[in-house]
Rosetta silent file (secondary structure, phi, psi, omega in degrees, C-alpha in Angstrom):
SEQUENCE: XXXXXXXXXXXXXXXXXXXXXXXXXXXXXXXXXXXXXXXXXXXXXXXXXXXXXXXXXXXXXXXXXXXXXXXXXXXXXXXXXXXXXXXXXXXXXXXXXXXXXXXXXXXXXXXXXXXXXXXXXXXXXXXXXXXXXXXXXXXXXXXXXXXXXXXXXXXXXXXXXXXXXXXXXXXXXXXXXXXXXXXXXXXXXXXXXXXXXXXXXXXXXXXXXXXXXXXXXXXXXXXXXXXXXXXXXXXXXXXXXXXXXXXXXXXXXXXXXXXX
SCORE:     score description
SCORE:     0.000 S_00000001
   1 L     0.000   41.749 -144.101  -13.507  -52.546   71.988 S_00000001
   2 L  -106.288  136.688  153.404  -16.337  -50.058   72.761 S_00000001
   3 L   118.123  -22.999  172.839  -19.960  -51.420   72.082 S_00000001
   4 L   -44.022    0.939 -153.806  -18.630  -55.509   73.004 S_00000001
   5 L  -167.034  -11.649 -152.132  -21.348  -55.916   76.118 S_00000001
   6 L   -80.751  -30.980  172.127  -23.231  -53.231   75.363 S_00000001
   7 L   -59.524  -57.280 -142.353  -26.347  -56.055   73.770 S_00000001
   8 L  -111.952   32.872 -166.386  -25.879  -58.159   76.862 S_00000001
   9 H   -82.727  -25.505 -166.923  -25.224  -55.282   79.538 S_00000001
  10 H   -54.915  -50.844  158.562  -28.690  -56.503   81.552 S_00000001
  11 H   -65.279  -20.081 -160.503  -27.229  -59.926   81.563 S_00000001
  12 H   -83.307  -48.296  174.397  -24.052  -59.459   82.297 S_00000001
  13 L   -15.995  -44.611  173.044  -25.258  -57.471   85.539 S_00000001
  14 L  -131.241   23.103 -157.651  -25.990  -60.558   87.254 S_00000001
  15 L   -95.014  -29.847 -148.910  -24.433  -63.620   85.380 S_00000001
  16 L  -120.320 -177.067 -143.042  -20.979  -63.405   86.421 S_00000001
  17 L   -88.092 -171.179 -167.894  -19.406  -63.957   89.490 S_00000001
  18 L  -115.414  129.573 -174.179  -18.922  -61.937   92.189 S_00000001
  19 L   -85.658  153.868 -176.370  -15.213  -61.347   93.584 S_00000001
  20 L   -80.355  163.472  170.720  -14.226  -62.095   97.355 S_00000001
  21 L   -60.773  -25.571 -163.181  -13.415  -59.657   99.596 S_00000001
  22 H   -79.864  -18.356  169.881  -10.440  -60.519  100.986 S_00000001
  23 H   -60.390  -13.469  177.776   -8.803  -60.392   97.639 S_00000001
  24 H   -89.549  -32.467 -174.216   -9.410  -55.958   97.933 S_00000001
  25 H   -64.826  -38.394 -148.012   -7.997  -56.908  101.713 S_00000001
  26 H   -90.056  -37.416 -168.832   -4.725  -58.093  100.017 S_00000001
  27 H   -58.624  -56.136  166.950   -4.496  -55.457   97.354 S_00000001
  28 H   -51.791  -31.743  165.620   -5.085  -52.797   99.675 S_00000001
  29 H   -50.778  -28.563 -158.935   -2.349  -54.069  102.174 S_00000001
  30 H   -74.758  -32.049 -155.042    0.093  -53.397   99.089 S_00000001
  31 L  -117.450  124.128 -166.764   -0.256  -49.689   98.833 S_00000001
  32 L   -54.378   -9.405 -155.506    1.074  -47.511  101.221 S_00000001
  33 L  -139.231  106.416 -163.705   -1.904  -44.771  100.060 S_00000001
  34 L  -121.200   37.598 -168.938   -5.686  -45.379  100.042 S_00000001
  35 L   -76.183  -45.146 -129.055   -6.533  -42.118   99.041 S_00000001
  36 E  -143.978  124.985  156.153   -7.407  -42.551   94.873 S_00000001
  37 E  -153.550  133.075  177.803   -8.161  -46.036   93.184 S_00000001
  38 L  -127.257  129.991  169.782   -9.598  -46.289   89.579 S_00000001
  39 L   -81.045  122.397 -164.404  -11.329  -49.395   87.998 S_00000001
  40 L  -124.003  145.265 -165.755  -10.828  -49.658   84.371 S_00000001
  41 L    64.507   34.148  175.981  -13.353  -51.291   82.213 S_00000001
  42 L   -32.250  -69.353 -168.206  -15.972  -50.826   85.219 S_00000001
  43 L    63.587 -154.398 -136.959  -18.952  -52.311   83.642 S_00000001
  44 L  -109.649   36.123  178.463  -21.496  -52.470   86.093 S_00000001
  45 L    76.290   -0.965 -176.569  -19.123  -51.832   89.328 S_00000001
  46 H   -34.569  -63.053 -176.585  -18.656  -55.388   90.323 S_00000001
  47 H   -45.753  -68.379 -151.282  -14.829  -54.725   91.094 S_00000001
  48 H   -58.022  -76.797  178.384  -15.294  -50.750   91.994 S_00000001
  49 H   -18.045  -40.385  173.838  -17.475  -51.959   94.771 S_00000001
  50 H   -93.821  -14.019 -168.958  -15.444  -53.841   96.508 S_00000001
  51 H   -87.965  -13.917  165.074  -12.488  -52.228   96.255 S_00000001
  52 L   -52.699  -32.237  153.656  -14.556  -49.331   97.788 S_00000001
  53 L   -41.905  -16.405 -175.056  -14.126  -50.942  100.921 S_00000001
  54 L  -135.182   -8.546 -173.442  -10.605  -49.855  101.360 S_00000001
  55 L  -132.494  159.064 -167.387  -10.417  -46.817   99.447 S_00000001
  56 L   -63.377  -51.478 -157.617  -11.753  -42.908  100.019 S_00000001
  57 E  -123.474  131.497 -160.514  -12.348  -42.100   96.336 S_00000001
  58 E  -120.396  136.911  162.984  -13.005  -44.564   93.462 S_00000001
  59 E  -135.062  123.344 -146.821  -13.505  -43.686   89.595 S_00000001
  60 E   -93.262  117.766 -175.749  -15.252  -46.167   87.726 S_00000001
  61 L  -132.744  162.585  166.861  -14.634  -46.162   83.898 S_00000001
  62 L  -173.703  176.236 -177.347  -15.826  -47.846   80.597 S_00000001
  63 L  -113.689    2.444 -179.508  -16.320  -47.296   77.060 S_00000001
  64 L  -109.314  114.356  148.734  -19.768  -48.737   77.060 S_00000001
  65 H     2.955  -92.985 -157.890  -22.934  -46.583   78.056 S_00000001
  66 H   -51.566  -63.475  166.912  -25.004  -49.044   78.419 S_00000001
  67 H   -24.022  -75.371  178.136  -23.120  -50.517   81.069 S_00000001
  68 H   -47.783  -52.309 -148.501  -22.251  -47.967   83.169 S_00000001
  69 H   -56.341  -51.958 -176.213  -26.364  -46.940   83.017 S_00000001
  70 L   -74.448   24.892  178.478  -26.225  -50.471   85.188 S_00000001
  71 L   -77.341  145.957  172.963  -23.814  -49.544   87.764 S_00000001
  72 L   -84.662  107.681  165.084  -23.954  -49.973   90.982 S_00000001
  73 L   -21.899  104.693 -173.455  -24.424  -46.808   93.153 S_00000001
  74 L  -127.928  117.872  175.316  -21.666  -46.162   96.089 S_00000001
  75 L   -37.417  -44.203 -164.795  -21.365  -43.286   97.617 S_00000001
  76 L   -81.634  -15.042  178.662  -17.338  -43.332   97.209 S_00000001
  77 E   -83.182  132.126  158.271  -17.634  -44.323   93.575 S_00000001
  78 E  -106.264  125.475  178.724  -17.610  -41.922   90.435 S_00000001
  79 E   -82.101  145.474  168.248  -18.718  -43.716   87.040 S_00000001
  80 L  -131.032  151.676  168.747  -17.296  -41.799   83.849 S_00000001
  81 L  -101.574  124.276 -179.732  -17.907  -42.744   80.432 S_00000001
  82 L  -109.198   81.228  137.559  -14.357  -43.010   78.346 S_00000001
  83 L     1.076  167.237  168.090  -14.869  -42.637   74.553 S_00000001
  84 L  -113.319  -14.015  158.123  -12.181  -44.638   72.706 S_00000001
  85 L   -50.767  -23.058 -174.349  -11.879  -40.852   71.583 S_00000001
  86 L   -65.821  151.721 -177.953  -10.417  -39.605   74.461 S_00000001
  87 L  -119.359  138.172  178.735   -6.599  -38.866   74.208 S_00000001
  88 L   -44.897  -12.732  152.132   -4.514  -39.610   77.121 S_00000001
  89 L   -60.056  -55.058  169.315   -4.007  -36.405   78.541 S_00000001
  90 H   -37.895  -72.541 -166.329   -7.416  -36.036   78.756 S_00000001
  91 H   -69.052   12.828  148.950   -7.811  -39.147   80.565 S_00000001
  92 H   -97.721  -14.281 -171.160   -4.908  -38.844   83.236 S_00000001
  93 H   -77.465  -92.210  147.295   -6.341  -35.217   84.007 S_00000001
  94 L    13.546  -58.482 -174.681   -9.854  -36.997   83.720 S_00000001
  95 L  -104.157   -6.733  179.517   -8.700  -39.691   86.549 S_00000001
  96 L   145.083  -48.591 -170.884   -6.632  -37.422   88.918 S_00000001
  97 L   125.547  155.018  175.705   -3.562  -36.154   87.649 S_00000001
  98 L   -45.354  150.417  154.263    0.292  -37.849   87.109 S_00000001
  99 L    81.252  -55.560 -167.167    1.227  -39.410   90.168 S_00000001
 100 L   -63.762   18.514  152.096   -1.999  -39.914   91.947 S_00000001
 101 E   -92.536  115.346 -130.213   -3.446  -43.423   91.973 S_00000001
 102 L   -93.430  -58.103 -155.333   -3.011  -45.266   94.886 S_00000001
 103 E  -144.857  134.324  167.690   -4.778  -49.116   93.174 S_00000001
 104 E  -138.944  114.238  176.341   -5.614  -49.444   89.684 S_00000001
 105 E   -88.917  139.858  153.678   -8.311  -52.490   89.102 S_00000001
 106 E  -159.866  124.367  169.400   -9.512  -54.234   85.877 S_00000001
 107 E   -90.050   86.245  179.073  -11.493  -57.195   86.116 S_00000001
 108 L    81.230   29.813 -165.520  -12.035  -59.353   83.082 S_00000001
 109 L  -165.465   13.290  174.273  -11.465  -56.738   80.769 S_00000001
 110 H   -68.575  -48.952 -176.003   -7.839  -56.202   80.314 S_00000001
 111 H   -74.279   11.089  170.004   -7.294  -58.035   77.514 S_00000001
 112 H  -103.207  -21.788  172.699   -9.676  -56.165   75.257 S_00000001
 113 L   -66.159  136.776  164.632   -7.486  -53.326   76.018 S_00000001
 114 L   -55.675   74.028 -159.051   -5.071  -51.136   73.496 S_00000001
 115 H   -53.717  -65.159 -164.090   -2.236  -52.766   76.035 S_00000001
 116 H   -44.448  -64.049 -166.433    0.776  -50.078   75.113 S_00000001
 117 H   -37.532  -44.446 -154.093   -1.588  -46.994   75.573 S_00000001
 118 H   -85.550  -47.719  152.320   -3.350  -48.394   78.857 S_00000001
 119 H   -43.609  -48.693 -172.810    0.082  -49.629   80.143 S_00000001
 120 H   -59.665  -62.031 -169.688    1.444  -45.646   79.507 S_00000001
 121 H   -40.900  -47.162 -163.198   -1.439  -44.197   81.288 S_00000001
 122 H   -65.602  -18.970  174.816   -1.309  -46.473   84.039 S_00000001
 123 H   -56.253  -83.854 -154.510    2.742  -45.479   84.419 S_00000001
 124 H   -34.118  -26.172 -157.563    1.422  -42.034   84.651 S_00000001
 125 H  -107.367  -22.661 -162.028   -1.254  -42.050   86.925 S_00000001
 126 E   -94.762  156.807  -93.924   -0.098  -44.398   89.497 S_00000001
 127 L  -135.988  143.462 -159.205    1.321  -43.200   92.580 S_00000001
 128 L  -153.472  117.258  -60.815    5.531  -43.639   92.635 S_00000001
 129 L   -19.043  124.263  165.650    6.609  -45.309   95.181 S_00000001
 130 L   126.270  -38.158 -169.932    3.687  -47.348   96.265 S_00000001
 131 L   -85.439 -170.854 -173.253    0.903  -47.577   94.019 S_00000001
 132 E  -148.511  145.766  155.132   -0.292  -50.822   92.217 S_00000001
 133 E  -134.704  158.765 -166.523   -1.963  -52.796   89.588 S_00000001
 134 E  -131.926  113.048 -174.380   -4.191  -55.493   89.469 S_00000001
 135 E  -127.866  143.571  167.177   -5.826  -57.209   86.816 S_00000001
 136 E  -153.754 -175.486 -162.726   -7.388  -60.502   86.523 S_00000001
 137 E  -168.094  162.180  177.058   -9.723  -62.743   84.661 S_00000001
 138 E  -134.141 -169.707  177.818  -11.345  -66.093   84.468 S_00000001
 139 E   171.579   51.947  163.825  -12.515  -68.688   81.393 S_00000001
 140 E  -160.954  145.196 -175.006  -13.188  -72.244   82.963 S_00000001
 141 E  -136.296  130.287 -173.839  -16.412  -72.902   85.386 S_00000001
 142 E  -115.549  122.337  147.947  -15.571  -76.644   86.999 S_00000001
 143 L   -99.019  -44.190 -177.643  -19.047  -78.012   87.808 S_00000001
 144 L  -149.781  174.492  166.946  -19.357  -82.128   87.990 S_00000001
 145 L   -99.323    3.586  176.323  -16.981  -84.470   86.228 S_00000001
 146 L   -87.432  -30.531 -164.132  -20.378  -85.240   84.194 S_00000001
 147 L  -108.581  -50.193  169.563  -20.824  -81.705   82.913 S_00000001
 148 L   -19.089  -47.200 -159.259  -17.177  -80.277   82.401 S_00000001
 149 L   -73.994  -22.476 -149.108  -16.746  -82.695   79.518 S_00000001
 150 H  -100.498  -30.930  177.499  -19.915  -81.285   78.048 S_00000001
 151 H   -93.670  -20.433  165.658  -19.193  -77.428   78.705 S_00000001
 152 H  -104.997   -8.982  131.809  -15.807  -77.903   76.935 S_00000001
 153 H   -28.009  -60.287 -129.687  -17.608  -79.322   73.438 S_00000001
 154 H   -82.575  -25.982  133.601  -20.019  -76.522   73.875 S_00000001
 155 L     8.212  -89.186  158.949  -16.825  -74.379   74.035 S_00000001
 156 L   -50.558  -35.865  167.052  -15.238  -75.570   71.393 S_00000001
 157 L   -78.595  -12.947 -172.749  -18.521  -74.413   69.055 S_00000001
 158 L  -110.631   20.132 -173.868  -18.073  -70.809   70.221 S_00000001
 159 L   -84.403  -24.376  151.153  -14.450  -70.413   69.336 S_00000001
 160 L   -36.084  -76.410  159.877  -15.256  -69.008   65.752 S_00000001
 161 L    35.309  -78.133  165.220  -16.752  -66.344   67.584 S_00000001
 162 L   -48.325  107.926  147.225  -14.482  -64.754   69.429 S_00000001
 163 L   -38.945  118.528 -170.655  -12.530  -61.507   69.074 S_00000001
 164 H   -81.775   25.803  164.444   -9.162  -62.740   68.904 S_00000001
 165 H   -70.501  -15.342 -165.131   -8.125  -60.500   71.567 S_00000001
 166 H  -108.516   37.013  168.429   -9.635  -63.000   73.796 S_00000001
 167 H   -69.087  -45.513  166.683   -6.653  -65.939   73.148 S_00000001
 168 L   -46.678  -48.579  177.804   -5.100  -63.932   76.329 S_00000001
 169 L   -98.715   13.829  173.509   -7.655  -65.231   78.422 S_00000001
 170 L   -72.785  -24.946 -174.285   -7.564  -68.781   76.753 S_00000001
 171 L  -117.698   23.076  164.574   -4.159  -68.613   78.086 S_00000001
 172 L    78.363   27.397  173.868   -4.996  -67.952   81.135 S_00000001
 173 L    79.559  -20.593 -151.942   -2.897  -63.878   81.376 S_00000001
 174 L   -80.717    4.242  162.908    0.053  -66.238   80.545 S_00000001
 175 L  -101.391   -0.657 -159.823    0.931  -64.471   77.330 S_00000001
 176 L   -87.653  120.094  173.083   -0.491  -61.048   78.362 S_00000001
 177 L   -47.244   94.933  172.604    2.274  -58.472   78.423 S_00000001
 178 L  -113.536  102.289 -178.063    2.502  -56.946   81.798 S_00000001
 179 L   -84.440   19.417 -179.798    5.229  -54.766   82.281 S_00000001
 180 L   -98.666  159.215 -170.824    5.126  -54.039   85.709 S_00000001
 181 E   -84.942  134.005 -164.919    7.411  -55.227   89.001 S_00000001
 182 L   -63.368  169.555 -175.564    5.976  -58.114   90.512 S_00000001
 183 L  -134.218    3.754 -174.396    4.502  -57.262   93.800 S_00000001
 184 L   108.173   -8.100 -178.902    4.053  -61.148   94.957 S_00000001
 185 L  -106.658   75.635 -179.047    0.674  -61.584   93.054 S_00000001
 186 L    97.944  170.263  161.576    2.081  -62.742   90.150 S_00000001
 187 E  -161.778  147.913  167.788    4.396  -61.559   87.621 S_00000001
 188 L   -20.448  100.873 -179.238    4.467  -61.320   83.410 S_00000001
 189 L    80.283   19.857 -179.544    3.909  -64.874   82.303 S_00000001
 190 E  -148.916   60.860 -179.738    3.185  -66.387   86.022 S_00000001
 191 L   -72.131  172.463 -173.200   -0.114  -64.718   87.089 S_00000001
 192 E   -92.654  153.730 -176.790   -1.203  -66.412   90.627 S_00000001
 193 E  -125.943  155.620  168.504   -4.422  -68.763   89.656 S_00000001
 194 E  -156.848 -172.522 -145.924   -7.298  -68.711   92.376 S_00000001
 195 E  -142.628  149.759  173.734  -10.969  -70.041   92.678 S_00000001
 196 E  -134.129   92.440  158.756  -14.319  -68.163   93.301 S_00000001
 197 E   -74.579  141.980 -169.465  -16.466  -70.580   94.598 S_00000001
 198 E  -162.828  146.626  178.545  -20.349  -69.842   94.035 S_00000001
 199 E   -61.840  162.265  161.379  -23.847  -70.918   94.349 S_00000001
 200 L   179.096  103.328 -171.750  -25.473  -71.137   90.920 S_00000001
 201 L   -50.763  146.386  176.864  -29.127  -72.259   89.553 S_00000001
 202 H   -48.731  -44.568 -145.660  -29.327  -73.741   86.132 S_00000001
 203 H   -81.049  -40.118  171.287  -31.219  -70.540   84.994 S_00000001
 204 H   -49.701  -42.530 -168.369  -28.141  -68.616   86.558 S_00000001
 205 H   -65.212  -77.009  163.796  -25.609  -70.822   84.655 S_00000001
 206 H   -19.301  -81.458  -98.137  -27.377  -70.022   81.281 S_00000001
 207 H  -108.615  -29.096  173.791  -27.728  -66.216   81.878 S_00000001
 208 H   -77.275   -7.271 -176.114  -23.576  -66.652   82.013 S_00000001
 209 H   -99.452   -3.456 -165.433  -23.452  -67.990   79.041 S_00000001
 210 H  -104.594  -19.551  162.131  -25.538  -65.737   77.245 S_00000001
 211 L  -117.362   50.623  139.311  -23.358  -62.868   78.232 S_00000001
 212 L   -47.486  143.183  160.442  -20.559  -64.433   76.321 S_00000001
 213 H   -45.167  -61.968 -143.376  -19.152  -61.752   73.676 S_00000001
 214 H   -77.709  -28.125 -175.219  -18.819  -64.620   71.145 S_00000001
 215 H   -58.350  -53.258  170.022  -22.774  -66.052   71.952 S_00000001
 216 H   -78.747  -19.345  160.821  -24.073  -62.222   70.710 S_00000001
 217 H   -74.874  -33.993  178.962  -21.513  -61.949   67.853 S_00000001
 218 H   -82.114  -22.905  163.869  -22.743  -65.451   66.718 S_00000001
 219 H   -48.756  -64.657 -167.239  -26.753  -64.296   67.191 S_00000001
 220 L   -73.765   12.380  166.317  -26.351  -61.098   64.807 S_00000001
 221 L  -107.914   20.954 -139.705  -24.499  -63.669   62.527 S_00000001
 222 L    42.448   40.517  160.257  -27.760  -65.868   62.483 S_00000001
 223 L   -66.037  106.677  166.854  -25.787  -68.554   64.887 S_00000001
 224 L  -129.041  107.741 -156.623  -27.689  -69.813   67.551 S_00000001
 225 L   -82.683  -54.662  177.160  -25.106  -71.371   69.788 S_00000001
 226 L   -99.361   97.422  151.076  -27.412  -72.257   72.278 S_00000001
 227 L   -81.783  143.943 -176.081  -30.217  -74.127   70.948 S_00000001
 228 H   -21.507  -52.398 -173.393  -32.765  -75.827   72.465 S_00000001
 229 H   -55.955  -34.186  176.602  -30.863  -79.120   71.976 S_00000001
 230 H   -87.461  -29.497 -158.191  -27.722  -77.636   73.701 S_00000001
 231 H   -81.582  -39.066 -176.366  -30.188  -75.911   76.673 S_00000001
 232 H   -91.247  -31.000  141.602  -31.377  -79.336   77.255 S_00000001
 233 H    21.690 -100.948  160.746  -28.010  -81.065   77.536 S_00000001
 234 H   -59.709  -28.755  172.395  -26.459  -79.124   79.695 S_00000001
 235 H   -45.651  -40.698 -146.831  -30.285  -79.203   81.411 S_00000001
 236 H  -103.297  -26.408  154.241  -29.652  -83.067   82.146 S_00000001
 237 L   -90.045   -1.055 -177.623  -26.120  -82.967   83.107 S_00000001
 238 L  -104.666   -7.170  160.654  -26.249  -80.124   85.289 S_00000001
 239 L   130.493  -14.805  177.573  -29.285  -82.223   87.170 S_00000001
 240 L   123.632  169.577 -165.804  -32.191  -80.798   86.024 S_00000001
 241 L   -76.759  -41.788  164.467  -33.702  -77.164   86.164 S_00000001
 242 L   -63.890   -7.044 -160.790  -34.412  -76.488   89.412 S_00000001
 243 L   -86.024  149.403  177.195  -31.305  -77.545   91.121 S_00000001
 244 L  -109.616  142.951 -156.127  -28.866  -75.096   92.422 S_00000001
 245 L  -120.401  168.466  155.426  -24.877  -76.507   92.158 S_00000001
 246 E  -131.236  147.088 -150.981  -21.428  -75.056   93.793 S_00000001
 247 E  -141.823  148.225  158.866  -19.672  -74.226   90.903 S_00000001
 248 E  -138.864  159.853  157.081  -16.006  -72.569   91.102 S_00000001
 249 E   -82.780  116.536 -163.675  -14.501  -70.114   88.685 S_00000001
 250 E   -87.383  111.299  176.504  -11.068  -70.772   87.731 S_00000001
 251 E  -132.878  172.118  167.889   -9.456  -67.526   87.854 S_00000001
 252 E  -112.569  128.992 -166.965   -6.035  -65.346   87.343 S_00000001
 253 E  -157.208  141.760  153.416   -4.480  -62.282   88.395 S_00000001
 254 E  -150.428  151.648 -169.764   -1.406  -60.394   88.390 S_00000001
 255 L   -99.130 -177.239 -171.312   -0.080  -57.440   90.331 S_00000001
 256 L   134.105  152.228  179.962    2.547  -55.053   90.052 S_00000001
 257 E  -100.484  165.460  145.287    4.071  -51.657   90.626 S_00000001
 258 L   -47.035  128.218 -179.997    5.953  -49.345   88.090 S_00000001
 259 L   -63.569  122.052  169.642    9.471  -50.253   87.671 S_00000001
 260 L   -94.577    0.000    0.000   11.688  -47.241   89.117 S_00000001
């Protein structure tokens, strides 16, 4: 899926939400080993960052450039760029070697993934007994009971759009093959669902919508999903331009270890 974000990496940088901490707190409790943790599908470090908080050495990955050029700097984090060329040898050597991954993250980006392949590596890499993975994702923003109705029309117009890899996160992870031993956050067709509550200005709300996949696949097809007509809309139910909302993020995750 290399090159999906890569129009919209500028936006994406600051559109989407930011995850809490305590959720790195819980992840980190699970693994006996906080030496090695790599974030797949980096993008511009949201995830790697926090999970930097608990771990010595982080490696940051993605298949888009452009992204990574907008990562955020950490001392414990390394960003690498991963080709869709790379063959998995490379890329367990490349992240540390068999056995050595303590926490393996991917945030919002799983489901674009070549699951069997991503699924081998991660057997390979992750640390046996003990390490873990965690992936999660969102698709629903609950704002008013005025504006929901009106954000799931506007929805409903971008569904053309779409890669249809991204049905998995229509369905909430609950189809996404995860083949891993539950670890209490979830399990293969029962992810855990939790909320990211967040401040968020009209101009902010927009800037998330614009780094939709399906918004920039429908631009280069001469689509223009949001038009004026839809900007003011959403203007008038969300309260007007200036106003800043609490907004939550609907989100999903599930955990797991390697099966022994």
């Amino acid at each position: 899926m290399a090159g999906l974000f890569d129009k919209q990496a500028e936006v994406y940088l600051d559109a989407r939400p930011t995850y809490p901490g305590e959720w790195y707190s819980k992840l980190a409790a699970l693994t006996p080993h906080n030496s090695l943790a790599w974030d797949v599908g980096t993008g511009n470090g949201q995830a790697a960052i926090g999970v930097a908080e608990h771990y010595e050495k982080i490696i940051g990955t993605d298949v888009s450039e452009n992204q990574l050029k907008l990562a955020r700097p950490h001392p414990r984090i390394r960003y690498l760029y991963t080709p869709e060329s790379i063959t998995d040898d490379e890329l367990v050597a490349l992240i540390g070697g068999e056995n050595s991954v303590d926490l393996v993250t991917v945030a919002q980006a799983v489901h674009w993934f070549d699951l069997p392949k991503f699924y081998s590596n991660v057997t390979s890499l992750l640390r046996k007994p003990g390490g873990v993975i965690a992936v999660w994702g969102y698709n629903q923003i609950e704002v008013s009971p005025i504006f929901d109705p009106i954000m799931d029309r506007f929805h409903g117009t971008t569904l053309s759009h779409w890669h249809p890899k991204i049905q998995y996160v229509f369905d909430g992870y609950k189809t996404l093959p995860f083949p891993f031993e539950s670890v209490g956050l979830g399990s293969e067709g029962k992810p855990i669902l939790l909320d990211i509550p967040k401040k968020l200005s009209f101009e902010g709300f927009l800037r998330f919508l614009r780094s939709w996949s399906a918004i920039t696949a429908a631009k280069d097809q001469g689509v223009d999903l949001l038009s004026d007509g839809v900007v003011k809309e959403f203007e008038r139910a969300w309260g007007g331009p200036g106003l800043v909302r609490s907004v939550v993020f609907k989100v999903f995750m599930i955990a797991g270890k390697v099966k022994l």
